[in-house]
CSV table of C-alpha atoms in Angstrom, one decimal:
chain,number,residue,atom,x,y,z
D,1,MET,CA,3.8,-18.6,26.5
D,2,GLN,CA,7.1,-17.8,24.8
D,3,GLU,CA,8.4,-14.3,25.5
D,4,VAL,CA,10.3,-12.2,22.9
D,5,THR,CA,11.8,-8.7,23.4
D,6,ALA,CA,12.8,-6.0,21.0
D,7,ASP,CA,13.3,-2.2,20.8
D,8,VAL,CA,10.8,-1.9,18.1
D,9,LEU,CA,7.9,-4.1,17.0
D,10,VAL,CA,6.5,-3.5,13.5
D,11,ILE,CA,3.1,-5.1,12.8
D,12,GLY,CA,2.6,-5.8,9.1
D,13,GLY,CA,5.1,-6.4,6.4
D,14,GLY,CA,3.6,-4.3,3.6
D,15,THR,CA,5.4,-1.4,2.1
D,16,ALA,CA,4.8,0.7,5.3
D,17,GLY,CA,6.0,-2.0,7.6
D,18,PHE,CA,9.0,-2.6,5.3
D,19,GLY,CA,9.9,1.1,5.5
D,20,ALA,CA,9.5,1.3,9.3
D,21,ALA,CA,11.5,-1.9,10.0
D,22,VAL,CA,14.4,-1.0,7.7
D,23,ALA,CA,14.7,2.6,8.9
D,24,ALA,CA,14.7,1.5,12.6
D,25,GLY,CA,17.1,-1.3,12.0
D,26,ARG,CA,19.6,0.9,10.2
D,27,LEU,CA,19.5,3.3,13.1
D,28,GLY,CA,20.8,0.5,15.4
D,29,LEU,CA,17.6,-0.7,16.9
D,30,ASP,CA,16.6,-4.3,17.6
D,31,VAL,CA,13.5,-4.7,15.3
D,32,VAL,CA,11.0,-7.5,15.0
D,33,LEU,CA,8.6,-7.5,12.1
D,34,LEU,CA,5.4,-9.6,12.3
D,35,GLU,CA,3.8,-10.5,9.0
D,36,ALA,CA,0.7,-12.6,8.9
D,37,GLY,CA,1.3,-13.8,5.3
D,38,THR,CA,4.1,-15.7,3.6
D,39,LYS,CA,5.9,-12.8,2.1
D,40,VAL,CA,6.5,-9.1,2.5
D,41,GLY,CA,5.0,-6.5,0.3
D,42,GLY,CA,1.3,-6.2,1.4
D,43,VAL,CA,-0.6,-5.2,-1.8
D,44,MET,CA,2.5,-6.4,-3.8
D,45,ALA,CA,1.9,-9.9,-2.3
D,46,PHE,CA,-1.9,-9.8,-2.8
D,47,CYS,CA,-1.8,-8.2,-6.3
D,48,PRO,CA,1.5,-9.3,-7.9
D,49,GLY,CA,2.4,-6.8,-10.6
D,50,MET,CA,0.7,-3.8,-9.1
D,51,PRO,CA,2.9,-0.8,-10.1
D,52,TRP,CA,4.3,1.6,-7.7
D,53,GLY,CA,2.3,4.7,-8.4
D,54,ALA,CA,2.9,8.2,-7.0
D,55,ALA,CA,6.6,7.6,-6.6
D,56,TYR,CA,7.4,10.7,-8.6
D,57,PRO,CA,5.5,13.8,-7.4
D,58,GLN,CA,6.1,16.5,-10.0
D,59,ASP,CA,8.3,14.0,-11.7
D,60,GLU,CA,10.9,14.0,-8.9
D,61,SER,CA,11.4,10.8,-6.8
D,62,ILE,CA,10.1,10.9,-3.3
D,63,GLY,CA,13.5,9.6,-2.4
D,64,GLY,CA,14.4,7.5,0.7
D,65,LEU,CA,13.9,3.8,0.8
D,66,MET,CA,11.5,3.9,-2.2
D,67,GLN,CA,14.2,5.4,-4.4
D,68,GLU,CA,16.8,3.0,-3.1
D,69,LEU,CA,14.7,-0.1,-3.7
D,70,GLU,CA,13.9,1.1,-7.2
D,71,GLY,CA,17.6,1.9,-7.9
D,72,ARG,CA,18.7,-1.6,-6.7
D,73,LEU,CA,16.2,-3.2,-9.0
D,74,MET,CA,17.3,-1.0,-11.9
D,75,ALA,CA,20.9,-1.9,-11.3
D,76,MET,CA,20.3,-5.6,-11.7
D,77,ASP,CA,21.5,-7.4,-14.8
D,78,PRO,CA,19.1,-7.4,-16.6
D,79,PRO,CA,17.3,-4.5,-14.9
D,80,MET,CA,14.2,-5.5,-12.9
D,81,ALA,CA,12.4,-2.2,-12.7
D,82,GLU,CA,11.8,0.9,-14.9
D,83,LYS,CA,10.0,4.2,-14.7
D,84,ARG,CA,7.0,4.6,-17.1
D,85,PRO,CA,4.3,7.1,-17.7
D,86,CYS,CA,0.9,6.1,-16.3
D,87,THR,CA,-1.9,5.7,-18.9
D,88,LEU,CA,-4.5,7.2,-16.6
D,89,GLU,CA,-5.4,10.9,-16.5
D,90,ASN,CA,-3.8,13.0,-13.6
D,91,PHE,CA,-1.5,10.2,-12.5
D,92,GLY,CA,2.3,10.9,-12.6
D,93,PRO,CA,5.0,8.4,-13.6
D,94,GLU,CA,4.9,4.9,-12.0
D,95,ILE,CA,7.5,2.2,-11.5
D,96,GLN,CA,7.0,-1.2,-13.2
D,97,TYR,CA,9.1,-4.0,-11.8
D,98,ASP,CA,9.6,-7.8,-11.6
D,99,HIS,CA,7.5,-8.9,-8.6
D,100,ASP,CA,9.8,-11.8,-7.5
D,101,ALA,CA,12.9,-9.7,-7.8
D,102,ALA,CA,11.3,-6.9,-5.8
D,103,THR,CA,10.1,-9.0,-2.9
D,104,THR,CA,13.5,-10.8,-2.8
D,105,MET,CA,15.3,-7.4,-2.7
D,106,MET,CA,13.0,-6.3,0.1
D,107,PHE,CA,13.9,-9.3,2.2
D,108,GLU,CA,17.5,-8.7,1.6
D,109,MET,CA,17.2,-5.1,2.7
D,110,LEU,CA,15.5,-6.3,5.9
D,111,GLU,CA,18.3,-8.8,6.5
D,112,GLU,CA,20.9,-6.1,6.0
D,113,ALA,CA,19.2,-3.9,8.5
D,114,GLY,CA,19.2,-6.8,11.1
D,115,VAL,CA,15.4,-7.0,11.2
D,116,ARG,CA,14.0,-10.3,12.7
D,117,VAL,CA,11.1,-11.2,10.3
D,118,PHE,CA,8.4,-13.5,11.6
D,119,LEU,CA,6.2,-14.8,8.8
D,120,GLY,CA,2.9,-16.4,9.4
D,121,ALA,CA,2.7,-14.4,12.6
D,122,VAL,CA,-0.6,-12.8,13.6
D,123,ALA,CA,-0.7,-10.1,16.2
D,124,PHE,CA,-4.0,-10.3,18.1
D,125,ALA,CA,-4.0,-8.4,21.4
D,126,PRO,CA,-2.1,-5.6,23.1
D,127,VAL,CA,-1.2,-5.8,26.8
D,128,MET,CA,-1.7,-2.3,28.2
D,129,GLU,CA,0.0,-0.6,31.1
D,130,ASP,CA,-1.6,2.8,31.6
D,131,ASN,CA,-1.1,4.7,28.3
D,132,ARG,CA,1.6,2.3,27.0
D,133,ILE,CA,1.5,-1.0,25.1
D,134,ALA,CA,3.7,-3.2,27.4
D,135,ALA,CA,3.6,-6.1,25.0
D,136,VAL,CA,1.7,-7.6,22.1
D,137,GLU,CA,0.4,-11.1,22.0
D,138,PHE,CA,0.7,-13.0,18.7
D,139,PHE,CA,0.6,-16.5,17.4
D,140,ASP,CA,2.2,-18.6,14.7
D,141,ARG,CA,2.3,-22.4,14.1
D,142,ARG,CA,4.2,-22.8,17.4
D,143,GLY,CA,1.3,-21.4,19.4
D,144,PRO,CA,0.7,-18.1,21.3
D,145,GLN,CA,3.7,-15.9,22.0
D,146,ARG,CA,4.2,-12.4,23.5
D,147,ILE,CA,6.6,-9.7,22.4
D,148,ALA,CA,7.6,-6.7,24.6
D,149,ALA,CA,8.9,-3.7,22.8
D,150,GLN,CA,9.7,-0.1,23.7
D,151,ILE,CA,7.9,1.2,20.5
D,152,VAL,CA,5.1,-0.4,18.5
D,153,ILE,CA,4.4,0.6,14.9
D,154,ASP,CA,1.2,-0.6,13.5
D,155,CYS,CA,1.5,-1.0,9.7
D,156,SER,CA,-1.1,-3.8,9.5
D,157,GLY,CA,-3.4,-2.0,7.0
D,158,ASP,CA,-6.3,-2.6,9.3
D,159,GLY,CA,-5.2,-1.1,12.6
D,160,ASP,CA,-6.4,-4.1,14.7
D,161,ILE,CA,-3.8,-3.6,17.5
D,162,SER,CA,-4.2,0.2,17.5
D,163,SER,CA,-8.0,-0.1,17.8
D,164,LYS,CA,-7.7,-2.7,20.6
D,165,ALA,CA,-5.2,-0.3,22.4
D,166,GLY,CA,-8.0,2.3,22.5
D,167,VAL,CA,-7.2,4.4,19.5
D,168,PRO,CA,-10.6,5.7,18.1
D,169,PHE,CA,-11.3,5.1,14.4
D,170,THR,CA,-13.8,5.3,11.6
D,171,LEU,CA,-14.6,2.4,9.4
D,172,GLY,CA,-14.6,3.4,5.7
D,173,ASP,CA,-16.7,6.5,5.3
D,174,GLY,CA,-18.0,6.3,8.9
D,175,GLN,CA,-21.1,4.4,7.8
D,176,GLY,CA,-19.3,1.2,6.9
D,177,ASN,CA,-18.9,1.9,3.2
D,178,MET,CA,-15.4,1.0,2.0
D,179,MET,CA,-13.7,1.2,-1.4
D,180,ALA,CA,-14.1,-2.0,-3.4
D,181,VAL,CA,-11.5,-4.7,-3.1
D,182,THR,CA,-9.7,-6.1,-6.2
D,183,LEU,CA,-8.4,-9.4,-7.4
D,184,SER,CA,-5.7,-9.0,-10.1
D,185,PHE,CA,-4.0,-11.3,-12.6
D,186,PHE,CA,-1.7,-11.4,-15.6
D,187,MET,CA,-2.2,-12.4,-19.2
D,188,GLU,CA,1.0,-13.8,-20.6
D,189,GLY,CA,1.8,-14.2,-24.3
D,190,ALA,CA,-0.1,-11.2,-25.5
D,191,ASP,CA,0.7,-9.1,-28.6
D,192,TRP,CA,1.2,-5.6,-27.1
D,193,ASP,CA,0.9,-3.8,-30.5
D,194,ARG,CA,-2.5,-5.3,-31.2
D,195,VAL,CA,-3.8,-5.2,-27.6
D,196,PHE,CA,-3.0,-1.5,-27.1
D,197,ALA,CA,-3.8,-0.4,-30.6
D,198,GLU,CA,-6.7,1.8,-29.3
D,199,ASN,CA,-5.9,4.7,-27.0
D,200,ASP,CA,-8.3,3.6,-24.2
D,201,PRO,CA,-6.8,2.2,-21.0
D,202,TYR,CA,-10.3,1.0,-20.0
D,203,PHE,CA,-11.2,-0.9,-23.2
D,204,ARG,CA,-14.7,0.5,-22.8
D,205,ARG,CA,-15.9,-0.6,-26.3
D,206,TYR,CA,-15.1,-4.2,-25.7
D,207,ALA,CA,-16.4,-4.2,-22.1
D,208,ALA,CA,-19.8,-2.8,-23.1
D,209,ARG,CA,-20.2,-5.6,-25.5
D,210,GLY,CA,-19.3,-8.2,-23.0
D,211,ILE,CA,-21.7,-6.8,-20.4
D,212,ALA,CA,-24.5,-6.5,-22.9
D,213,GLU,CA,-24.1,-10.1,-23.9
D,214,GLY,CA,-24.0,-11.3,-20.3
D,215,ARG,CA,-20.4,-12.5,-20.6
D,216,LEU,CA,-18.9,-9.9,-18.2
D,217,HIS,CA,-20.1,-8.8,-14.8
D,218,PRO,CA,-21.8,-5.4,-14.9
D,219,HIS,CA,-19.0,-3.9,-12.7
D,220,LEU,CA,-16.5,-4.6,-15.4
D,221,ALA,CA,-17.5,-1.6,-17.6
D,222,GLN,CA,-13.9,-0.4,-17.3
D,223,LEU,CA,-11.2,-3.0,-18.0
D,224,TYR,CA,-8.0,-1.5,-16.7
D,225,LEU,CA,-5.2,-3.3,-18.6
D,226,MET,CA,-1.6,-2.2,-18.6
D,227,LYS,CA,1.6,-3.5,-20.0
D,228,GLY,CA,3.4,-5.6,-17.4
D,229,PHE,CA,7.2,-5.3,-16.8
D,230,HIS,CA,8.1,-8.2,-19.0
D,231,PRO,CA,7.3,-8.2,-22.8
D,232,GLY,CA,4.0,-9.8,-23.7
D,233,THR,CA,2.6,-9.6,-20.2
D,234,VAL,CA,-0.5,-7.6,-19.4
D,235,PHE,CA,-1.5,-6.7,-15.9
D,236,CYS,CA,-5.3,-6.9,-15.3
D,237,ASN,CA,-6.4,-4.7,-12.5
D,238,SER,CA,-10.1,-4.8,-13.4
D,239,VAL,CA,-12.0,-7.1,-11.1
D,240,ALA,CA,-13.4,-5.0,-8.2
D,241,ILE,CA,-15.9,-6.4,-5.7
D,242,ARG,CA,-18.0,-3.9,-3.8
D,243,GLY,CA,-19.6,-4.2,-0.4
D,244,VAL,CA,-16.7,-6.0,1.3
D,245,ASP,CA,-15.7,-5.4,4.9
D,246,GLY,CA,-11.9,-5.9,4.8
D,247,THR,CA,-11.8,-6.4,8.6
D,248,ASP,CA,-14.0,-9.5,8.3
D,249,PRO,CA,-12.1,-12.7,7.3
D,250,ALA,CA,-15.3,-14.4,6.1
D,251,ASP,CA,-16.2,-11.4,3.9
D,252,VAL,CA,-12.7,-11.4,2.4
D,253,THR,CA,-12.9,-15.1,1.7
D,254,ARG,CA,-16.3,-14.7,0.0
D,255,ALA,CA,-15.0,-11.8,-2.1
D,256,THR,CA,-11.9,-13.7,-3.1
D,257,GLN,CA,-13.9,-16.6,-4.5
D,258,GLU,CA,-16.2,-14.3,-6.3
D,259,GLY,CA,-13.2,-12.5,-7.7
D,260,ARG,CA,-11.7,-15.7,-9.0
D,261,ARG,CA,-14.9,-16.4,-10.9
D,262,ARG,CA,-14.9,-12.9,-12.5
D,263,CYS,CA,-11.2,-13.1,-13.3
D,264,LEU,CA,-11.6,-16.4,-15.1
D,265,GLN,CA,-14.6,-15.0,-17.0
D,266,LEU,CA,-12.6,-11.9,-18.0
D,267,ALA,CA,-9.5,-13.9,-19.1
D,268,GLN,CA,-11.7,-16.0,-21.4
D,269,PHE,CA,-13.4,-12.9,-22.8
D,270,LEU,CA,-10.0,-11.3,-23.5
D,271,ARG,CA,-8.9,-14.3,-25.5
D,272,THR,CA,-12.1,-14.5,-27.6
D,273,ASP,CA,-12.9,-10.8,-28.0
D,274,VAL,CA,-9.9,-8.5,-27.7
D,275,PRO,CA,-7.3,-8.6,-30.5
D,276,GLY,CA,-3.9,-9.6,-29.3
D,277,PHE,CA,-5.0,-12.0,-26.6
D,278,GLU,CA,-5.8,-15.0,-28.8
D,279,ALA,CA,-2.6,-17.0,-27.7
D,280,ALA,CA,-2.4,-15.5,-24.2
D,281,HIS,CA,-3.1,-17.3,-20.9
D,282,MET,CA,-3.8,-16.3,-17.3
D,283,SER,CA,-1.1,-16.4,-14.7
D,284,GLN,CA,-0.3,-15.0,-11.2
D,285,LEU,CA,-3.9,-14.8,-10.1
D,286,GLY,CA,-3.7,-13.1,-6.7
D,287,PRO,CA,-3.9,-15.3,-3.6
D,288,THR,CA,-6.5,-13.1,-2.1
D,289,VAL,CA,-8.2,-9.8,-2.8
D,290,GLY,CA,-6.3,-6.6,-2.3
D,291,VAL,CA,-8.1,-4.4,0.3
D,292,ARG,CA,-7.9,-0.6,-0.2
D,293,GLU,CA,-9.7,0.7,2.9
D,294,THR,CA,-10.7,-0.4,6.4
D,295,ARG,CA,-10.0,1.7,9.5
D,296,LYS,CA,-8.9,5.2,9.6
D,297,LEU,CA,-7.3,5.9,13.0
D,298,GLU,CA,-7.7,9.1,14.9
D,299,GLY,CA,-4.4,10.9,15.1
D,300,ILE,CA,-3.2,14.1,16.6
D,301,TYR,CA,-3.9,15.7,13.3
D,302,ARG,CA,-6.4,14.6,10.7
D,303,VAL,CA,-5.2,15.5,7.3
D,304,THR,CA,-8.0,16.8,5.1
D,305,GLY,CA,-8.7,17.1,1.4
D,306,ALA,CA,-8.7,20.9,1.9
D,307,ASP,CA,-5.1,20.6,3.2
D,308,LEU,CA,-4.0,18.7,0.2
D,309,ALA,CA,-5.9,20.8,-2.4
D,310,ALA,CA,-4.1,23.8,-1.0
D,311,GLY,CA,-0.7,22.1,-1.5
D,312,THR,CA,0.1,22.4,2.2
D,313,LYS,CA,3.7,21.8,3.1
D,314,PHE,CA,3.5,20.9,6.8
D,315,ALA,CA,6.4,21.7,9.0
D,316,ASP,CA,6.3,18.1,10.1
D,317,GLY,CA,5.8,16.8,6.5
D,318,VAL,CA,7.4,13.4,6.1
D,319,VAL,CA,6.5,12.5,2.5
D,320,ALA,CA,5.5,14.4,-0.7
D,321,CYS,CA,2.6,13.5,-2.9
D,322,ASP,CA,0.6,14.9,-5.9
D,323,ASN,CA,-1.6,11.8,-6.5
D,324,PRO,CA,-5.2,12.4,-7.7
D,325,ILE,CA,-8.3,11.4,-5.7
D,326,ASP,CA,-8.2,7.7,-6.5
D,327,ASP,CA,-11.6,6.6,-5.2
D,328,VAL,CA,-12.8,3.2,-6.2
D,329,MET,CA,-16.5,2.1,-6.0
D,330,ARG,CA,-17.1,3.0,-2.4
D,331,THR,CA,-20.9,3.7,-2.6
D,332,SER,CA,-21.5,3.2,-6.4
D,333,ASP,CA,-19.9,1.7,-9.5
D,334,GLN,CA,-18.0,4.9,-10.2
D,335,MET,CA,-14.2,5.5,-9.9
D,336,THR,CA,-12.6,8.9,-9.8
D,337,HIS,CA,-9.1,10.1,-10.7
D,338,ASP,CA,-9.7,13.8,-10.1
D,339,ALA,CA,-6.7,16.0,-9.7
D,340,MET,CA,-5.9,16.7,-6.1
D,341,VAL,CA,-3.6,19.7,-6.5
D,342,GLU,CA,-3.1,22.2,-9.3
D,343,ARG,CA,-0.6,21.3,-12.0
D,344,GLY,CA,2.9,21.8,-10.7
D,345,GLY,CA,1.8,21.5,-7.1
D,346,TYR,CA,2.2,18.9,-4.4
D,347,TYR,CA,1.6,18.5,-0.7
D,348,THR,CA,3.2,16.7,2.2
D,349,ILE,CA,1.7,14.3,4.8
D,350,PRO,CA,2.2,15.5,8.4
D,351,PHE,CA,3.9,13.2,10.9
D,352,ARG,CA,1.2,14.1,13.4
D,353,SER,CA,-1.3,12.1,11.3
D,354,LEU,CA,0.7,9.0,12.2
D,355,LEU,CA,0.4,9.5,15.9
D,356,PRO,CA,-2.4,8.6,18.4
D,357,LYS,CA,-3.3,11.3,20.9
D,358,ALA,CA,-2.8,9.1,24.0
D,359,VAL,CA,-0.9,5.9,23.6
D,360,GLU,CA,2.7,6.9,24.3
D,361,ASN,CA,4.7,4.3,22.5
D,362,LEU,CA,2.5,3.6,19.4
D,363,MET,CA,2.7,4.9,15.9
D,364,PHE,CA,0.9,3.9,12.7
D,365,ALA,CA,1.7,4.1,9.1
D,366,GLY,CA,0.1,3.3,5.7
D,367,ARG,CA,-3.5,3.4,4.8
D,368,ILE,CA,-4.6,3.5,8.5
D,369,LEU,CA,-3.3,7.1,8.9
D,370,SER,CA,-5.6,9.8,10.2
D,371,ALA,CA,-7.2,11.3,7.1
D,372,ASP,CA,-10.6,12.3,5.8
D,373,LEU,CA,-12.2,10.5,2.8
D,374,VAL,CA,-10.8,12.9,0.2
D,375,ALA,CA,-7.3,13.0,1.6
D,376,PHE,CA,-7.3,9.2,2.1
D,377,ALA,CA,-8.1,8.6,-1.6
D,378,SER,CA,-5.0,10.5,-2.5
D,379,VAL,CA,-2.4,9.5,0.1
D,380,ARG,CA,-2.7,5.7,0.0
D,381,GLY,CA,-0.2,4.9,-2.7
D,382,MET,CA,2.5,2.3,-1.9
D,383,PRO,CA,5.4,4.7,-2.2
D,384,GLN,CA,3.7,7.1,0.2
D,385,CYS,CA,3.1,4.2,2.6
D,386,MET,CA,6.8,3.2,2.5
D,387,ALA,CA,7.8,6.8,3.2
D,388,MET,CA,5.4,7.0,6.1
D,389,GLY,CA,6.9,3.8,7.5
D,390,GLN,CA,10.4,5.2,7.1
D,391,ALA,CA,9.3,8.3,9.1
D,392,THR,CA,7.9,6.2,12.0
D,393,GLY,CA,11.0,3.9,12.1
D,394,THR,CA,13.2,7.0,12.3
D,395,ALA,CA,10.9,8.6,14.9
D,396,ALA,CA,11.2,5.4,17.0
D,397,HIS,CA,15.0,6.0,17.1
D,398,LEU,CA,14.4,9.6,18.4
D,399,ALA,CA,11.8,8.5,21.0
D,400,ILE,CA,14.1,5.8,22.4
D,401,ARG,CA,17.2,8.0,22.2
D,402,ASP,CA,15.6,11.0,23.9
D,403,ARG,CA,13.4,8.8,26.3
D,404,VAL,CA,10.2,10.6,25.3
D,405,PRO,CA,6.7,9.6,24.3
D,406,VAL,CA,6.3,9.5,20.5
D,407,GLN,CA,4.1,12.5,20.8
D,408,GLN,CA,7.1,14.5,22.0
D,409,VAL,CA,9.5,13.6,19.2
D,410,ASP,CA,11.3,16.7,17.9
D,411,HIS,CA,9.6,17.3,14.5
D,412,ALA,CA,12.4,19.4,13.1
D,413,GLU,CA,15.0,16.7,14.0
D,414,LEU,CA,12.8,14.0,12.4
D,415,VAL,CA,12.5,16.0,9.2
D,416,ARG,CA,16.3,16.7,9.2
D,417,LEU,CA,17.1,13.0,9.6
D,418,LEU,CA,14.7,12.0,6.9
D,419,SER,CA,16.2,14.6,4.6
D,420,GLU,CA,19.7,13.1,5.3
D,421,GLN,CA,18.2,9.7,4.4
D,422,GLY,CA,17.3,11.1,1.0
D,423,VAL,CA,13.6,11.7,1.4
D,424,SER,CA,12.9,14.6,-0.9
D,425,ARG,CA,10.7,17.7,-1.1
D,426,LEU,CA,10.2,18.1,2.7
D,427,ALA,CA,9.5,21.4,4.4
D,428,TYR,CA,12.3,22.1,7.0
């Protein structure tokens, strides 16, 4: 078995893993990033075109790597990103961008930070020594390998390695019910003026007719369609499949094929029934479903909906957010976008919700953070995940520098460093 060593191992190349790897690499650490797929981005890779929502709590950028990535894309000629208002109630501004330019820029930022990226690499088992992860076993097409690192940051979205390392967790709502997964696609060649002539982001009138006539699945009562980054493109984030266990590969495969059928059905319906789509065609159908929810790991602190509703600014807050409660078809066909905080308010996510109680060299970031159901439905946006990752990558530097377990990282020093990196609205 081939042996690899590093200061920091980041598992998962989604926005959280990107943030963790770049932050740690820029602080001089030797970083390896393992990504099971063929590109970085996570949800960006599975749902090409998904906008970056919640990047502007109270209309101010969350800063840090998210703001830098957005700025780099906006500075391209022609610009490859822009800030737009969200068409849904209670959501703040979001960032629309060119998907291929964004993923290329993310790879460039990883390269600049000296991060060693392993694509097609699946982490499958931790090697434990007392309360530490001594190494992580993974495999790629070359076969099984092992990597030993001083710090492990789990940004996998599912928390497989953390759970195998003994970190307790709940699956979905604790009874196995998880938010629906989604397969997205684009329609290209649409007439924006005619498509969006009615002020209804869900196109309910058309959807009701399609369902009544048996031409749309009953779960498509709301067709969430939004203008893509490029003129004439429409991002279709409508096909949600319930009852899927995102930790089960067979279940994900089944859901993906079912999603393909529903997407093709929807694309045909748009062409025949919704004005402005007559000459449009489907493109960029996601390679697999985007999974919203699986494990929630048990951290030192479990952030709650009550914390968020109170607009709590934690002393160890590492990212600001004012996102609504974005709950998607967990136990019914309903979706919610209820406001999380009062107008003009925001909260921060505490670093302690990214730390296990016992494993001394493990952190986690992204949608596997320690949170209750209400808090989880608000904190899971891609910009927040990137900022959580940036916090763990910075904390890895402090833990290695001070030779302490991650649970003993100086919170005030961490927040100070994040503020120096441009992360905004932190309590310190």
